[in-house]
Short mmCIF file of C-alpha atoms in Angstrom, two decimals:
data_model
loop_
_atom_site.label_atom_id
_atom_site.label_comp_id
_atom_site.label_asym_id
_atom_site.label_seq_id
_atom_site.Cartn_x
_atom_site.Cartn_y
_atom_site.Cartn_z
CA MET A 1 41.37 47.46 71.24
CA PRO A 2 44.70 45.28 70.84
CA GLU A 3 46.01 44.83 67.05
CA LEU A 4 44.62 41.34 65.71
CA THR A 5 45.99 39.33 62.81
CA GLY A 6 43.79 37.27 60.32
CA GLN A 7 40.87 39.21 59.34
CA GLY A 8 40.90 38.42 55.55
CA ASN A 9 38.16 35.07 55.62
CA LEU A 10 35.34 37.80 57.63
CA SER A 11 32.58 38.90 55.61
CA GLY A 12 31.45 42.71 56.52
CA GLU A 13 28.63 41.14 58.45
CA ALA A 14 30.84 38.95 60.49
CA LEU A 15 33.37 41.86 61.39
CA GLU A 16 30.19 43.93 62.29
CA ILE A 17 29.17 41.34 64.72
CA ALA A 18 32.55 40.85 65.86
CA TYR A 19 33.20 44.36 66.76
CA THR A 20 30.45 44.58 69.05
CA LEU A 21 31.32 41.50 71.15
CA ASP A 22 34.68 42.79 72.03
CA ASP A 23 34.16 43.88 75.58
CA ASN A 24 34.95 41.69 78.88
CA GLY A 25 32.58 39.74 80.38
CA VAL A 26 31.72 38.94 83.72
CA SER A 27 32.55 35.44 85.23
CA VAL A 28 29.57 34.26 86.94
CA PRO A 29 31.62 32.25 89.67
CA VAL A 30 33.86 35.35 90.66
CA LEU A 31 30.51 37.30 90.57
CA THR A 32 28.88 34.94 92.88
CA GLY A 33 31.85 34.17 95.34
CA SER A 34 32.52 37.80 95.77
CA ILE A 35 28.96 38.53 96.80
CA ARG A 36 29.22 35.50 99.53
CA LEU A 37 32.47 37.30 100.40
CA ILE A 38 30.59 40.56 100.47
CA ASP A 39 27.68 39.00 102.62
CA MET A 40 30.01 37.56 104.97
CA GLY A 41 31.90 40.44 105.59
CA LEU A 42 28.48 42.46 106.47
CA ILE A 43 27.12 40.27 108.56
CA ALA A 44 30.81 40.13 110.45
CA PHE A 45 30.74 44.12 110.76
CA ALA A 46 27.04 44.35 111.85
CA GLY A 47 28.14 42.08 114.60
CA LEU A 48 30.84 44.01 115.52
CA GLY A 49 28.94 47.38 115.23
CA ALA A 50 26.03 46.26 117.32
CA ALA A 51 27.91 45.88 120.08
CA PHE A 52 28.97 49.97 119.89
CA ALA A 53 25.14 51.10 118.92
CA ASN A 54 23.79 53.34 121.64
CA LEU A 55 20.44 52.34 122.07
CA SER A 56 19.23 55.05 124.39
CA PRO A 57 20.84 58.88 125.23
CA ASP A 58 22.38 57.57 128.08
CA ALA A 59 23.51 54.21 127.73
CA GLY A 60 26.86 53.23 126.42
CA PRO A 61 28.01 49.99 124.19
CA VAL A 62 25.50 47.31 124.24
CA VAL A 63 27.97 44.77 125.29
CA SER A 64 31.77 44.35 125.48
CA LEU A 65 32.67 42.01 123.11
CA GLY A 66 34.07 38.57 124.07
CA ILE A 67 35.38 35.05 122.97
CA PRO A 68 31.56 34.33 123.10
CA HIS A 69 30.56 36.89 120.82
CA LEU A 70 33.01 36.25 117.98
CA ILE A 71 32.22 32.58 118.01
CA ALA A 72 28.52 33.59 117.78
CA ILE A 73 29.38 35.98 114.79
CA MET A 74 31.60 33.00 112.90
CA VAL A 75 28.92 30.54 113.43
CA THR A 76 26.20 32.97 112.11
CA MET A 77 28.12 33.65 108.91
CA VAL A 78 28.59 29.91 108.39
CA PHE A 79 24.88 29.24 108.90
CA SER A 80 24.01 32.48 106.93
CA LEU A 81 25.94 31.48 104.00
CA ALA A 82 24.23 27.67 104.00
CA PHE A 83 20.74 29.08 104.19
CA PHE A 84 21.35 31.86 101.48
CA GLN A 85 22.67 28.74 99.46
CA ALA A 86 19.72 26.70 100.31
CA ALA A 87 17.67 29.51 99.37
CA ASP A 88 19.36 30.09 95.42
CA ALA A 89 20.52 33.83 96.59
CA TYR A 90 23.46 33.44 94.64
CA GLN A 91 21.93 32.48 91.40
CA VAL A 92 22.24 34.66 88.63
CA SER A 93 18.32 34.13 87.66
CA VAL A 94 17.57 35.33 91.35
CA MET A 95 20.02 38.32 91.43
CA ARG A 96 18.44 39.88 88.51
CA SER A 97 15.46 40.26 89.99
CA GLY A 98 15.50 42.47 93.13
CA LEU A 99 12.22 41.55 95.25
CA ALA A 100 12.66 37.76 94.84
CA GLN A 101 16.72 38.15 96.01
CA ILE A 102 15.61 40.43 99.16
CA GLY A 103 12.73 38.17 99.95
CA ARG A 104 15.40 35.09 100.04
CA VAL A 105 18.04 36.88 101.80
CA VAL A 106 15.51 38.32 104.49
CA ALA A 107 13.80 34.73 104.86
CA GLY A 108 17.44 33.45 105.10
CA TRP A 109 18.45 35.97 107.56
CA THR A 110 15.58 35.50 109.91
CA LEU A 111 15.88 31.79 109.79
CA VAL A 112 19.44 31.96 111.16
CA PHE A 113 18.25 33.97 113.94
CA ALA A 114 15.77 31.49 114.16
CA MET A 115 17.78 28.84 114.59
CA LEU A 116 20.21 30.70 116.81
CA PHE A 117 17.25 31.07 119.36
CA LEU A 118 16.35 27.52 119.02
CA ILE A 119 19.77 26.25 119.80
CA ARG A 120 19.90 28.48 122.67
CA THR A 121 16.31 27.59 124.03
CA MET A 122 17.15 23.87 123.67
CA THR A 123 20.93 23.30 124.73
CA GLY A 124 21.46 26.18 126.78
CA VAL A 125 24.54 27.37 124.56
CA GLY A 126 24.38 31.16 124.11
CA THR A 127 22.22 31.77 127.10
CA GLY A 128 25.29 34.31 128.27
CA LEU A 129 24.87 36.69 124.74
CA ASN A 130 23.25 39.88 125.77
CA GLN A 131 19.54 40.03 124.16
CA GLN A 132 20.05 43.61 123.19
CA TRP A 133 23.01 42.81 121.25
CA LEU A 134 21.65 39.98 119.38
CA GLY A 135 18.59 42.55 118.36
CA ALA A 136 20.86 45.32 117.14
CA TRP A 137 22.87 42.72 115.45
CA PHE A 138 19.91 41.32 113.45
CA VAL A 139 18.27 44.71 112.45
CA LEU A 140 21.84 46.17 111.34
CA GLY A 141 22.42 42.90 109.29
CA MET A 142 19.44 43.00 107.67
CA THR A 143 19.74 46.59 107.22
CA ALA A 144 23.24 45.88 105.42
CA LEU A 145 22.07 42.83 103.24
CA ILE A 146 18.89 44.31 101.88
CA CYS A 147 21.30 47.67 100.87
CA SER A 148 23.81 45.38 99.35
CA ARG A 149 21.10 43.46 97.65
CA LEU A 150 19.54 46.25 96.11
CA VAL A 151 23.32 47.32 94.80
CA VAL A 152 23.89 43.54 93.32
CA TYR A 153 20.43 44.22 91.49
CA ARG A 154 21.14 47.19 89.29
CA LEU A 155 24.59 45.77 88.73
CA VAL A 156 23.53 42.23 87.53
CA ARG A 157 20.87 43.85 85.30
CA HIS A 158 23.18 46.57 83.96
CA TRP A 159 25.73 43.76 83.30
CA MET A 160 22.44 41.74 81.80
CA ASP A 161 21.54 44.92 79.60
CA THR A 162 24.89 45.34 78.24
CA GLY A 163 25.59 41.64 77.50
CA ARG A 164 28.52 41.45 80.15
CA LEU A 165 26.92 38.46 82.10
CA GLU A 166 26.13 35.86 79.59
CA ARG A 167 27.89 32.96 77.91
CA ARG A 168 28.16 33.73 74.26
CA ALA A 169 28.27 31.03 71.89
CA ILE A 170 29.22 30.11 68.34
CA ILE A 171 27.05 27.04 66.61
CA VAL A 172 29.65 25.23 64.27
CA GLY A 173 27.11 23.45 61.76
CA GLY A 174 23.61 24.22 60.47
CA GLY A 175 20.62 22.92 59.08
CA THR A 176 17.81 21.15 61.12
CA ALA A 177 20.14 19.78 63.39
CA ALA A 178 21.28 23.53 64.52
CA ALA A 179 17.36 24.78 64.34
CA GLU A 180 16.39 22.19 66.98
CA LEU A 181 19.10 22.97 68.82
CA ILE A 182 18.55 26.98 69.09
CA HIS A 183 14.65 26.32 69.87
CA GLU A 184 15.63 24.10 72.59
CA LEU A 185 18.31 26.55 74.27
CA GLU A 186 15.91 29.40 73.96
CA SER A 187 13.03 27.31 75.53
CA ASN A 188 14.74 27.30 78.81
CA SER A 189 13.73 30.30 81.08
CA ASP A 190 17.21 30.47 82.70
CA ASN A 191 19.20 29.66 79.81
CA ASP A 192 22.39 32.22 79.93
CA ILE A 193 23.75 31.11 76.46
CA ARG A 194 23.57 34.21 73.52
CA ILE A 195 24.31 32.54 70.06
CA CYS A 196 26.10 35.28 68.35
CA GLY A 197 26.16 33.32 64.83
CA ILE A 198 26.46 30.07 62.57
CA PHE A 199 29.37 28.41 60.91
CA ASP A 200 29.41 26.01 58.45
CA ASP A 201 31.67 24.97 56.09
CA ARG A 202 28.27 23.46 54.01
CA ALA A 203 27.36 25.44 50.98
CA ASN A 204 23.96 26.91 51.17
CA ASP A 205 21.97 24.17 49.68
CA ARG A 206 22.77 22.08 52.54
CA SER A 207 22.90 24.61 55.31
CA PRO A 208 20.50 27.50 54.85
CA PRO A 209 22.05 30.99 55.33
CA VAL A 210 19.70 31.88 58.12
CA VAL A 211 18.80 29.39 60.75
CA ALA A 212 16.09 29.96 63.39
CA GLY A 213 16.98 33.61 62.76
CA TYR A 214 20.50 33.50 63.05
CA PRO A 215 22.73 34.43 60.05
CA LYS A 216 25.51 31.65 58.97
CA LEU A 217 28.65 34.13 59.00
CA GLY A 218 31.29 32.05 57.36
CA ASP A 219 33.11 28.56 56.94
CA VAL A 220 35.36 26.96 60.18
CA SER A 221 38.45 29.16 58.53
CA ALA A 222 36.18 32.34 58.99
CA LEU A 223 35.13 31.08 62.56
CA VAL A 224 38.89 30.61 63.84
CA GLU A 225 39.16 34.59 62.68
CA PHE A 226 35.90 35.66 64.41
CA ALA A 227 36.58 33.78 67.85
CA ARG A 228 39.87 35.68 67.78
CA LEU A 229 38.01 39.25 67.07
CA ALA A 230 35.03 38.93 69.29
CA ARG A 231 34.72 37.71 72.84
CA ILE A 232 33.73 34.10 72.39
CA ASP A 233 33.13 31.94 75.63
CA MET A 234 31.74 28.70 73.96
CA LEU A 235 31.79 26.80 70.74
CA ILE A 236 28.83 24.42 70.35
CA VAL A 237 29.61 21.54 67.75
CA CYS A 238 26.40 20.45 66.36
CA ILE A 239 27.20 17.65 64.66
CA PRO A 240 26.11 14.14 65.10
CA LEU A 241 28.45 12.09 67.56
CA ARG A 242 28.03 9.18 65.23
CA ALA A 243 29.57 11.56 62.28
CA GLU A 244 32.96 10.90 63.76
CA GLN A 245 35.44 11.86 61.62
CA ARG A 246 33.92 15.23 60.46
CA VAL A 247 33.91 15.89 64.20
CA LEU A 248 37.46 14.99 64.97
CA GLN A 249 38.56 17.08 61.55
CA LEU A 250 36.60 20.21 63.03
CA LEU A 251 38.24 19.72 66.54
CA ARG A 252 41.52 19.31 65.00
CA ARG A 253 40.97 23.31 63.72
CA LEU A 254 39.12 24.66 66.94
CA TRP A 255 41.10 23.32 69.91
CA VAL A 256 43.62 26.02 69.19
CA LEU A 257 41.04 28.48 70.90
CA PRO A 258 40.78 29.79 74.08
CA VAL A 259 37.10 28.57 74.52
CA ASP A 260 34.99 26.11 75.85
CA ILE A 261 34.06 23.30 73.11
CA ARG A 262 31.04 21.35 73.68
CA LEU A 263 29.68 18.60 71.32
CA SER A 264 25.81 18.95 71.30
CA ALA A 265 24.31 15.55 71.64
CA HIS A 266 20.28 16.55 71.37
CA THR A 267 20.02 14.62 68.41
CA ASP A 268 21.77 11.86 69.72
CA LYS A 269 19.08 11.45 72.38
CA VAL A 270 21.77 10.29 75.06
CA ARG A 271 21.87 11.36 78.75
CA PHE A 272 25.52 11.70 79.87
CA ARG A 273 26.45 11.02 83.49
CA ASN A 274 30.29 10.98 83.45
CA ARG A 275 32.31 13.66 83.85
CA GLY A 276 32.99 14.76 80.71
CA ALA A 277 29.33 15.62 80.08
CA SER A 278 27.07 18.73 80.91
CA PHE A 279 23.63 20.38 80.72
CA ILE A 280 22.36 23.75 79.58
CA GLY A 281 18.54 23.67 80.99
CA THR A 282 17.43 19.74 79.43
CA VAL A 283 20.27 20.19 76.65
CA PRO A 284 23.16 17.58 77.14
CA PHE A 285 26.45 18.34 76.06
CA VAL A 286 29.60 16.34 75.80
CA ASP A 287 32.53 18.27 77.30
CA VAL A 288 35.49 18.16 74.90
CA VAL A 289 37.91 21.10 75.48
CA GLU A 290 37.72 23.39 78.80
CA LYS A 291 39.04 26.90 78.49
CA PRO A 292 41.99 27.17 80.47
CA ILE A 293 42.65 29.44 83.48
CA THR A 294 39.06 31.12 83.80
CA ASP A 295 37.11 32.75 87.05
CA TRP A 296 38.78 32.59 90.22
CA ASP A 297 42.00 31.09 88.72
CA MET A 298 42.56 34.25 86.39
CA VAL A 299 42.12 36.34 89.58
CA ALA A 300 44.56 34.45 91.51
CA LYS A 301 47.24 34.04 88.92
CA ARG A 302 47.01 38.28 88.22
CA VAL A 303 47.30 38.26 91.82
CA PHE A 304 50.46 36.18 91.99
CA ASP A 305 51.97 37.93 88.94
CA ILE A 306 51.15 41.49 90.20
CA VAL A 307 52.92 40.83 93.45
CA PHE A 308 55.92 39.05 92.59
CA ALA A 309 56.20 41.28 89.46
CA SER A 310 56.39 44.03 91.82
CA LEU A 311 59.12 42.37 94.41
CA ALA A 312 61.26 41.63 91.17
CA ILE A 313 61.28 45.09 90.01
CA VAL A 314 62.33 46.20 93.23
CA ALA A 315 64.89 43.56 93.99
CA LEU A 316 66.11 43.81 90.52
CA PHE A 317 66.04 47.66 90.22
CA PRO A 318 69.98 48.03 90.78
CA VAL A 319 70.49 45.29 87.79
CA MET A 320 68.26 47.37 85.34
CA ILE A 321 69.82 50.57 86.45
CA GLY A 322 73.20 48.92 85.29
CA ALA A 323 72.27 47.51 82.42
CA ALA A 324 70.90 50.56 80.81
CA ILE A 325 73.79 52.71 81.85
CA ALA A 326 75.87 49.86 80.24
CA ILE A 327 74.00 49.70 77.06
CA ARG A 328 74.20 53.97 76.69
CA MET A 329 78.12 53.50 77.13
CA ASP A 330 78.46 50.79 74.76
CA SER A 331 76.81 52.02 71.89
CA LYS A 332 74.23 54.49 70.28
CA GLY A 333 70.84 54.32 70.27
CA PRO A 334 67.71 54.02 72.93
CA VAL A 335 68.25 51.79 75.87
CA LEU A 336 65.00 49.45 75.70
CA PHE A 337 63.79 47.88 72.59
CA ARG A 338 60.28 47.23 71.29
CA GLN A 339 59.35 44.22 69.40
CA LYS A 340 56.12 42.54 68.24
CA ARG A 341 54.89 39.38 69.71
CA TYR A 342 52.12 37.18 69.87
CA GLY A 343 50.22 37.71 73.21
CA PHE A 344 46.88 35.98 74.72
CA ASN A 345 44.85 34.74 71.74
CA ASN A 346 46.95 35.69 69.03
CA GLU A 347 46.81 39.64 69.84
CA ILE A 348 50.17 41.31 68.70
CA ILE A 349 51.84 43.32 71.74
CA ASP A 350 54.77 45.24 71.97
CA VAL A 351 57.42 43.14 74.23
CA LEU A 352 60.00 45.59 76.03
CA LYS A 353 64.20 44.44 76.10
CA PHE A 354 66.98 45.91 76.69
CA ARG A 355 68.52 46.64 73.27
CA SER A 356 71.44 44.16 72.73
CA MET A 357 72.09 45.07 68.74
CA TYR A 358 73.50 48.07 67.28
CA HIS A 359 70.77 49.92 66.69
CA GLU A 360 71.06 50.65 63.23
CA MET A 361 71.28 46.76 62.41
CA SER A 362 68.16 46.10 64.87
CA ASP A 363 65.26 43.87 63.95
CA PRO A 364 62.16 44.65 65.24
CA ASP A 365 59.95 42.39 63.27
CA ALA A 366 62.47 39.50 63.57
CA ARG A 367 63.01 38.49 60.30
CA LYS A 368 66.39 37.14 60.97
CA VAL A 369 67.06 34.72 63.69
CA VAL A 370 69.99 35.56 65.94
CA THR A 371 72.88 32.98 65.82
CA LYS A 372 75.94 32.24 68.05
CA GLY A 373 78.67 35.17 67.25
CA ASP A 374 76.29 37.17 65.32
CA SER A 375 77.67 40.65 64.45
CA ARG A 376 74.82 42.45 65.01
CA VAL A 377 75.07 41.99 68.86
CA THR A 378 77.09 44.61 70.96
CA LYS A 379 79.67 43.61 73.62
CA VAL A 380 77.14 44.35 76.22
CA GLY A 381 74.50 42.49 74.23
CA ARG A 382 76.44 39.59 74.82
CA PHE A 383 76.24 39.37 78.29
CA ILE A 384 72.94 40.47 78.88
CA ARG A 385 71.51 38.13 76.45
CA LYS A 386 73.13 35.00 77.89
CA THR A 387 72.34 36.21 81.37
CA SER A 388 68.77 36.94 80.41
CA ILE A 389 69.17 40.53 81.74
CA ASP A 390 67.80 41.64 78.54
CA GLU A 391 64.37 40.29 79.56
CA LEU A 392 63.90 42.23 82.74
CA PRO A 393 61.75 44.97 81.23
CA GLN A 394 59.51 42.49 80.42
CA LEU A 395 58.18 42.51 84.21
CA PHE A 396 56.92 45.80 83.43
CA ASN A 397 54.77 44.46 80.46
CA VAL A 398 53.71 41.75 83.49
CA LEU A 399 52.27 44.92 85.36
CA ARG A 400 50.47 45.91 82.28
CA GLY A 401 48.91 42.85 81.88
CA GLU A 402 50.12 41.77 78.29
CA LEU A 403 52.24 39.13 79.97
CA SER A 404 52.26 36.94 82.95
CA LEU A 405 55.29 35.92 85.01
CA VAL A 406 54.81 32.19 84.14
CA GLY A 407 53.60 31.05 80.63
CA PRO A 408 54.63 30.26 77.13
CA ARG A 409 57.54 32.65 75.79
CA PRO A 410 55.89 35.23 73.60
CA HIS A 411 57.44 34.42 70.19
CA ALA A 412 58.13 37.61 67.48
CA VAL A 413 55.57 37.50 64.62
CA ASN A 414 57.80 36.25 61.78
CA ALA A 415 59.56 33.74 64.00
CA HIS A 416 60.49 31.21 61.65
CA THR A 417 62.68 28.00 60.84
CA ASP A 418 63.92 27.09 57.77
CA ASN A 419 62.05 30.01 56.14
CA HIS A 420 58.80 28.31 57.30
CA THR A 421 56.71 30.30 59.96
CA TRP A 422 56.57 28.20 63.27
CA ASP A 423 53.04 27.60 62.73
CA GLU A 424 53.60 26.02 59.65
CA VAL A 425 56.07 23.75 61.22
CA VAL A 426 54.05 22.49 64.47
CA ASP A 427 50.67 21.43 64.15
CA GLY A 428 48.22 23.25 66.60
CA TYR A 429 51.17 25.89 67.36
CA PHE A 430 48.77 28.67 68.26
CA ALA A 431 47.38 26.39 71.04
CA ARG A 432 50.18 27.94 73.22
CA HIS A 433 48.36 31.08 72.78
CA LYS A 434 45.28 30.13 74.52
CA VAL A 435 46.90 31.66 77.83
CA LYS A 436 48.81 34.79 78.23
CA PRO A 437 52.86 34.52 77.11
CA GLY A 438 55.20 34.32 80.30
CA VAL A 439 58.67 35.94 80.99
CA THR A 440 59.37 32.45 81.88
CA GLY A 441 58.07 29.23 81.05
CA TRP A 442 58.26 25.24 81.51
CA ALA A 443 59.82 24.96 78.21
CA GLN A 444 62.53 27.23 79.36
CA ILE A 445 63.25 25.23 82.63
CA ASN A 446 63.52 22.48 80.55
CA GLY A 447 66.45 23.66 78.39
CA TRP A 448 64.31 24.87 75.16
CA ARG A 449 65.83 28.33 75.30
CA GLY A 450 67.86 30.09 72.39
CA GLU A 451 68.13 29.63 69.11
CA VAL A 452 65.57 27.65 67.11
CA ASP A 453 67.25 26.51 64.08
CA THR A 454 65.51 22.78 63.76
CA PRO A 455 61.86 21.92 63.76
CA GLU A 456 62.56 19.86 66.91
CA LYS A 457 63.39 22.43 68.89
CA ILE A 458 60.14 24.49 68.03
CA GLN A 459 58.05 21.05 68.51
CA LYS A 460 59.53 20.75 71.78
CA ARG A 461 58.73 24.05 73.06
CA VAL A 462 55.13 23.80 72.27
CA GLU A 463 54.88 20.50 73.44
CA CYS A 464 56.06 22.03 76.87
CA ASP A 465 53.59 25.03 76.73
CA VAL A 466 50.76 22.75 76.00
CA TYR A 467 51.66 20.66 79.02
CA TYR A 468 52.25 23.80 81.09
CA ILE A 469 48.70 25.14 80.00
CA GLU A 470 46.95 21.36 80.42
CA ASN A 471 48.68 21.02 83.90
CA TRP A 472 48.57 24.93 85.41
CA SER A 473 48.50 25.60 89.18
CA ILE A 474 49.34 28.49 91.06
CA LEU A 475 51.87 25.98 92.90
CA PHE A 476 53.12 24.81 89.35
CA ASP A 477 54.29 28.70 88.23
CA LEU A 478 55.74 29.31 91.76
CA LYS A 479 58.01 26.12 90.89
CA ILE A 480 58.81 27.30 87.44
CA LEU A 481 59.62 31.12 88.99
CA VAL A 482 61.85 29.08 91.79
CA MET A 483 63.72 26.89 89.21
CA THR A 484 64.62 30.05 86.75
CA PRO A 485 67.61 31.17 88.12
CA LEU A 486 69.24 27.81 88.31
CA SER A 487 68.07 27.45 84.58
CA LEU A 488 69.76 30.51 83.36
CA LEU A 489 72.99 28.85 84.58
CA ASN A 490 72.88 26.93 81.12
CA THR A 491 73.76 29.49 78.80
CA GLU A 492 74.61 26.96 75.97
CA ASN A 493 72.00 28.11 73.57
CA ALA A 494 71.70 31.55 74.61
CA TYR A 495 73.43 34.29 72.46
#
């Protein structure tokens, strides 16, 4: 498990619970999307396989595939997707029941072929399709879909039993309001929320230590540490919306976490209809903060990172070899330098760089900022720092999943300005850790690169980082990647 900072405010009970919640969850949108793709693939392969099926010892292939058959396969895939969707075959609550989902898939598949035969009879479209091929396709498709759904059933049950297929939630605020919310959530049979504890700043006389069977694990300061240590998906703020100041104070402290934040509206008896509202069962919530880069977005970004990092390593390998030789010839010591930096969710990671300082003067804890003309930097070090060649080994951090190609730059753990760490200089500094840090980023593209010797510089960097997080897209990443070589031409602050 990655090293994490800040566990001093957590009780023994809270730590014990947090360590049981540190496994990775299964994204429901990714799961259901993957099953849709598998279903479409099985239907297509069943149609192709049926064309080569031998129905008797002396018979050859049923049919030679042509354009009409390929069109029929594509139309059937679309119909199947629509019918399975209408039958709720992609609902997790259905997938965790073997017979229920198989029955829905069988019914949907049968209705698809009934629709095809109806169209064929009523319009004459598809009369040229071989009957034996259609029959073989129906049987093969049915068999493949049933076998697939049996596997899905086993996987979903396993993930549910191990707690990976659920949304883990923390309730902020206790007392009667929290108890009522818990009872409402638990009364919904399709509820996928697992309540992991309650945190409240109020003393036990106003907020009891146990609410509806769930323990109060600490105050809001402890909650921030708990959420970083455990795999938490959602914070539910159970405070009346009319208590505006208290709600705003809480959100100011909680928005830096990479989680969804919802305001419970069940006590206000309001039914929201705008985009900023959602329901869990029948319980209304106000959507305040969305967890950034989740589900398919996370998959797309990871694929983007692997593909482009691999291409960059191949293309820049001669440069890296040349840099390594130059460093070895210029001064004694290892070629690579490892430094502790903040990663996603405040995890501490080892970031790789080419060594640019004399080995005996190296500063792995970043206690002293590198300044212009710094005597600790070698001759080769000055060049590779100015050209950012020293950052190239971080491409291997990308392949290991510790960094992304594009994101907020990973800052050193002890990075500071005027003897103040940067989280003390900038309010909400840790919000930049809601996503993986990157080899390059929006702040660097906009000229905020190099030494940070004034509070304004770190403030501007954080503003750029937050803008990137709130406006992320694959195209935005590609734009930053393309602009990075041009931004390196500005070496004013790089030394």
